[in-house]
Amino acid sequence: RALAPDAGMVFLRADPSTSGFWMKDTLIPLSVAFWDEEERILGTVDMEPCQTDPCPIYPAPGPWVGAVEVNQGYFEEHGVAAGDAVTLERG
């Protein structure tokens, strides 16, 4: 029902993918950022909750190896944009 303001969900792929994301049974609007093998953001997409089929598929802006979903508006509020570098830290 809610995602903490600075929380997110990371998706990692061993090989580049062109698959998109969908929001089936998701309750809150989210944004997703996709990054490539050079660890650069390809782009971000705002996504809306969907409760009924068919739900729209939000396409990636290119082949990606990582993606992170956050609260909608987070990327804009924090100045995250295509071309920015990505750094993953393991806890």
Coordinates of N, CA and C in Angstrom, one line a residue:
R1 N 0.8 -1.2 0.0 CA 0.0 0.0 0.0 C 0.8 1.3 0.0
A2 N 2.1 1.1 0.4 CA 3.0 2.3 0.4 C 4.5 1.8 0.3
L3 N 5.3 2.7 -0.2 CA 6.7 2.5 -0.3 C 7.4 3.7 0.4
A4 N 8.3 3.4 1.3 CA 9.0 4.4 2.0 C 9.6 5.4 1.0
P5 N 9.8 6.7 1.4 CA 10.2 7.7 0.5 C 11.5 7.4 -0.2
D6 N 12.5 6.8 0.5 CA 13.8 6.6 -0.1 C 14.0 5.1 -0.4
A7 N 13.0 4.3 -0.5 CA 13.1 2.9 -0.8 C 12.8 2.6 -2.2
G8 N 13.2 1.4 -2.7 CA 12.9 1.0 -4.0 C 13.1 -0.5 -4.2
M9 N 12.8 -1.0 -5.4 CA 13.0 -2.4 -5.7 C 13.9 -2.5 -6.9
V10 N 15.0 -3.3 -6.8 CA 15.9 -3.4 -7.8 C 15.8 -4.7 -8.6
F11 N 15.9 -4.7 -9.9 CA 15.8 -5.8 -10.7 C 17.1 -5.9 -11.5
L12 N 17.8 -7.1 -11.4 CA 19.1 -7.2 -12.1 C 18.9 -8.4 -13.1
R13 N 19.6 -8.2 -14.3 CA 19.6 -9.3 -15.3 C 21.0 -9.7 -15.6
A14 N 21.2 -10.9 -15.9 CA 22.6 -11.4 -16.3 C 22.9 -11.0 -17.7
D15 N 21.9 -10.9 -18.5 CA 22.0 -10.5 -19.9 C 21.0 -9.4 -20.2
P16 N 21.4 -8.5 -21.2 CA 20.5 -7.4 -21.5 C 19.1 -7.9 -22.0
S17 N 18.1 -7.2 -21.6 CA 16.7 -7.5 -21.9 C 16.0 -6.3 -22.5
T18 N 15.1 -6.5 -23.3 CA 14.2 -5.4 -23.8 C 12.8 -5.5 -23.2
S19 N 12.6 -6.4 -22.3 CA 11.3 -6.5 -21.7 C 10.9 -5.3 -20.9
G20 N 9.6 -5.0 -20.9 CA 9.1 -3.9 -20.2 C 8.5 -4.3 -18.8
F21 N 7.9 -3.4 -18.1 CA 7.3 -3.7 -16.8 C 5.8 -3.4 -16.9
W22 N 5.0 -4.1 -16.1 CA 3.6 -3.8 -15.9 C 3.3 -3.6 -14.5
M23 N 2.1 -3.2 -14.2 CA 1.7 -2.8 -12.9 C 0.5 -3.6 -12.4
K24 N 0.3 -4.8 -12.8 CA -0.9 -5.6 -12.4 C -0.9 -5.8 -10.9
D25 N -2.0 -5.5 -10.3 CA -2.3 -5.6 -8.9 C -1.4 -4.7 -8.0
T26 N -0.7 -3.7 -8.6 CA 0.1 -2.8 -7.9 C -0.9 -1.7 -7.4
L27 N -0.7 -1.2 -6.1 CA -1.6 -0.3 -5.5 C -1.2 1.2 -5.6
I28 N 0.1 1.4 -5.9 CA 0.6 2.8 -5.9 C 1.3 3.1 -7.2
P29 N 1.3 4.4 -7.6 CA 2.0 4.8 -8.8 C 3.5 4.7 -8.6
L30 N 4.3 4.2 -9.5 CA 5.7 4.0 -9.4 C 6.4 4.6 -10.6
S31 N 7.7 4.9 -10.5 CA 8.5 5.2 -11.6 C 9.6 4.1 -11.7
V32 N 10.1 3.9 -12.9 CA 11.2 2.9 -13.0 C 12.3 3.5 -13.9
A33 N 13.5 3.3 -13.5 CA 14.7 3.7 -14.2 C 15.4 2.4 -14.7
F34 N 15.8 2.4 -16.0 CA 16.5 1.3 -16.6 C 17.9 1.7 -16.8
W35 N 18.9 0.8 -16.6 CA 20.3 1.1 -17.0 C 20.9 0.0 -17.8
D36 N 21.9 0.4 -18.5 CA 22.6 -0.5 -19.5 C 23.9 -1.1 -18.9
E37 N 24.6 -1.9 -19.7 CA 25.8 -2.6 -19.3 C 26.9 -1.6 -18.9
E38 N 26.8 -0.4 -19.4 CA 27.8 0.6 -19.0 C 27.5 1.4 -17.8
E39 N 26.4 0.9 -17.1 CA 25.9 1.4 -15.8 C 25.5 2.9 -16.0
R40 N 24.8 3.2 -17.1 CA 24.3 4.5 -17.4 C 22.8 4.4 -17.6
I41 N 22.0 5.3 -17.0 CA 20.6 5.3 -17.1 C 20.2 5.5 -18.5
L42 N 19.3 4.6 -19.0 CA 18.8 4.8 -20.4 C 17.6 5.7 -20.4
G43 N 16.8 5.7 -19.3 CA 15.7 6.5 -19.2 C 14.8 6.1 -18.0
T44 N 13.8 6.9 -17.7 CA 12.8 6.6 -16.7 C 11.4 6.6 -17.3
V45 N 10.6 5.9 -16.6 CA 9.2 5.8 -17.1 C 8.3 5.9 -15.8
D46 N 7.2 6.7 -15.9 CA 6.2 6.7 -14.8 C 5.1 5.7 -15.2
M47 N 4.7 4.9 -14.1 CA 3.8 3.8 -14.3 C 2.6 4.0 -13.4
E48 N 1.4 3.6 -13.8 CA 0.2 3.8 -13.0 C -0.3 2.4 -12.6
P49 N -0.9 2.3 -11.4 CA -1.5 1.1 -10.9 C -2.5 0.5 -11.9
C50 N -2.7 -0.8 -12.0 CA -3.6 -1.5 -12.8 C -4.2 -2.7 -12.1
Q51 N -5.5 -2.7 -12.1 CA -6.2 -3.8 -11.4 C -6.9 -4.8 -12.4
T52 N -7.1 -4.4 -13.6 CA -7.9 -5.3 -14.6 C -7.0 -5.6 -15.8
D53 N -7.2 -6.7 -16.4 CA -6.5 -7.1 -17.6 C -7.3 -6.5 -18.8
P54 N -6.6 -6.1 -19.8 CA -5.1 -6.2 -19.9 C -4.5 -4.9 -19.3
C55 N -3.4 -5.0 -18.6 CA -2.7 -3.9 -18.1 C -1.6 -3.5 -19.2
P56 N -1.4 -2.2 -19.2 CA -0.4 -1.7 -20.2 C 1.0 -2.2 -19.8
I57 N 1.8 -2.4 -20.8 CA 3.2 -2.7 -20.5 C 4.0 -1.5 -20.8
Y58 N 4.9 -1.1 -19.9 CA 5.7 0.1 -20.0 C 7.0 -0.3 -20.6
P59 N 7.3 0.0 -21.8 CA 8.6 -0.5 -22.5 C 9.8 0.2 -21.9
A60 N 10.9 -0.5 -21.9 CA 12.2 0.0 -21.6 C 12.7 0.8 -22.8
P61 N 13.5 1.9 -22.6 CA 14.0 2.7 -23.7 C 15.1 2.1 -24.4
G62 N 15.5 0.8 -24.1 CA 16.6 0.1 -24.8 C 17.0 -1.1 -24.0
P63 N 17.9 -1.9 -24.5 CA 18.3 -3.1 -23.7 C 18.9 -2.7 -22.4
W64 N 18.4 -3.3 -21.3 CA 18.8 -3.0 -20.0 C 19.3 -4.2 -19.2
V65 N 20.1 -4.0 -18.2 CA 20.6 -5.0 -17.3 C 20.2 -4.8 -15.9
G66 N 19.7 -3.6 -15.6 CA 19.2 -3.3 -14.3 C 18.1 -2.3 -14.3
A67 N 17.2 -2.4 -13.3 CA 16.1 -1.4 -13.2 C 15.8 -1.2 -11.7
V68 N 15.3 -0.1 -11.4 CA 14.8 0.2 -10.0 C 13.5 0.9 -10.1
E69 N 12.5 0.4 -9.3 CA 11.2 1.0 -9.1 C 11.2 1.8 -7.8
V70 N 10.7 3.0 -7.9 CA 10.6 3.9 -6.7 C 9.2 4.6 -6.8
N71 N 8.9 5.4 -5.8 CA 7.7 6.2 -5.8 C 7.7 7.1 -7.0
Q72 N 6.5 7.2 -7.6 CA 6.4 8.1 -8.8 C 6.8 9.5 -8.4
G73 N 7.7 10.1 -9.2 CA 8.1 11.5 -9.0 C 9.5 11.5 -8.3
Y74 N 10.0 10.4 -7.8 CA 11.3 10.4 -7.1 C 12.4 10.9 -8.0
F75 N 12.5 10.3 -9.2 CA 13.6 10.7 -10.1 C 13.6 12.2 -10.5
E76 N 12.4 12.7 -10.8 CA 12.3 14.1 -11.1 C 12.7 15.0 -9.9
E77 N 12.3 14.6 -8.7 CA 12.6 15.4 -7.5 C 14.1 15.3 -7.2
H78 N 14.8 14.3 -7.6 CA 16.2 14.1 -7.2 C 17.1 14.4 -8.4
G79 N 16.6 14.8 -9.5 CA 17.4 15.2 -10.7 C 18.0 14.0 -11.4
V80 N 17.4 12.8 -11.3 CA 17.9 11.6 -12.0 C 17.4 11.6 -13.4
A81 N 18.4 11.4 -14.4 CA 18.0 11.5 -15.8 C 18.8 10.6 -16.6
A82 N 18.4 10.4 -17.9 CA 19.2 9.5 -18.8 C 20.6 10.0 -18.9
G83 N 21.5 9.0 -18.9 CA 23.0 9.3 -19.0 C 23.6 9.3 -17.6
D84 N 22.9 9.5 -16.5 CA 23.5 9.5 -15.2 C 24.1 8.1 -14.9
A85 N 25.2 8.1 -14.1 CA 25.8 6.8 -13.7 C 25.1 6.2 -12.6
V86 N 25.1 4.9 -12.6 CA 24.5 4.0 -11.5 C 25.6 3.4 -10.7
T87 N 25.4 3.4 -9.4 CA 26.3 2.7 -8.5 C 25.4 1.9 -7.5
L88 N 25.7 0.6 -7.5 CA 25.0 -0.3 -6.6 C 25.9 -0.6 -5.4
E89 N 25.3 -0.5 -4.2 CA 26.0 -0.8 -3.0 C 25.3 -2.0 -2.3
R90 N 26.1 -2.9 -1.9 CA 25.5 -4.1 -1.2 C 25.7 -3.9 0.3
G91 N 24.6 -4.2 1.0 CA 24.5 -3.9 2.4 C 25.0 -5.0 3.3

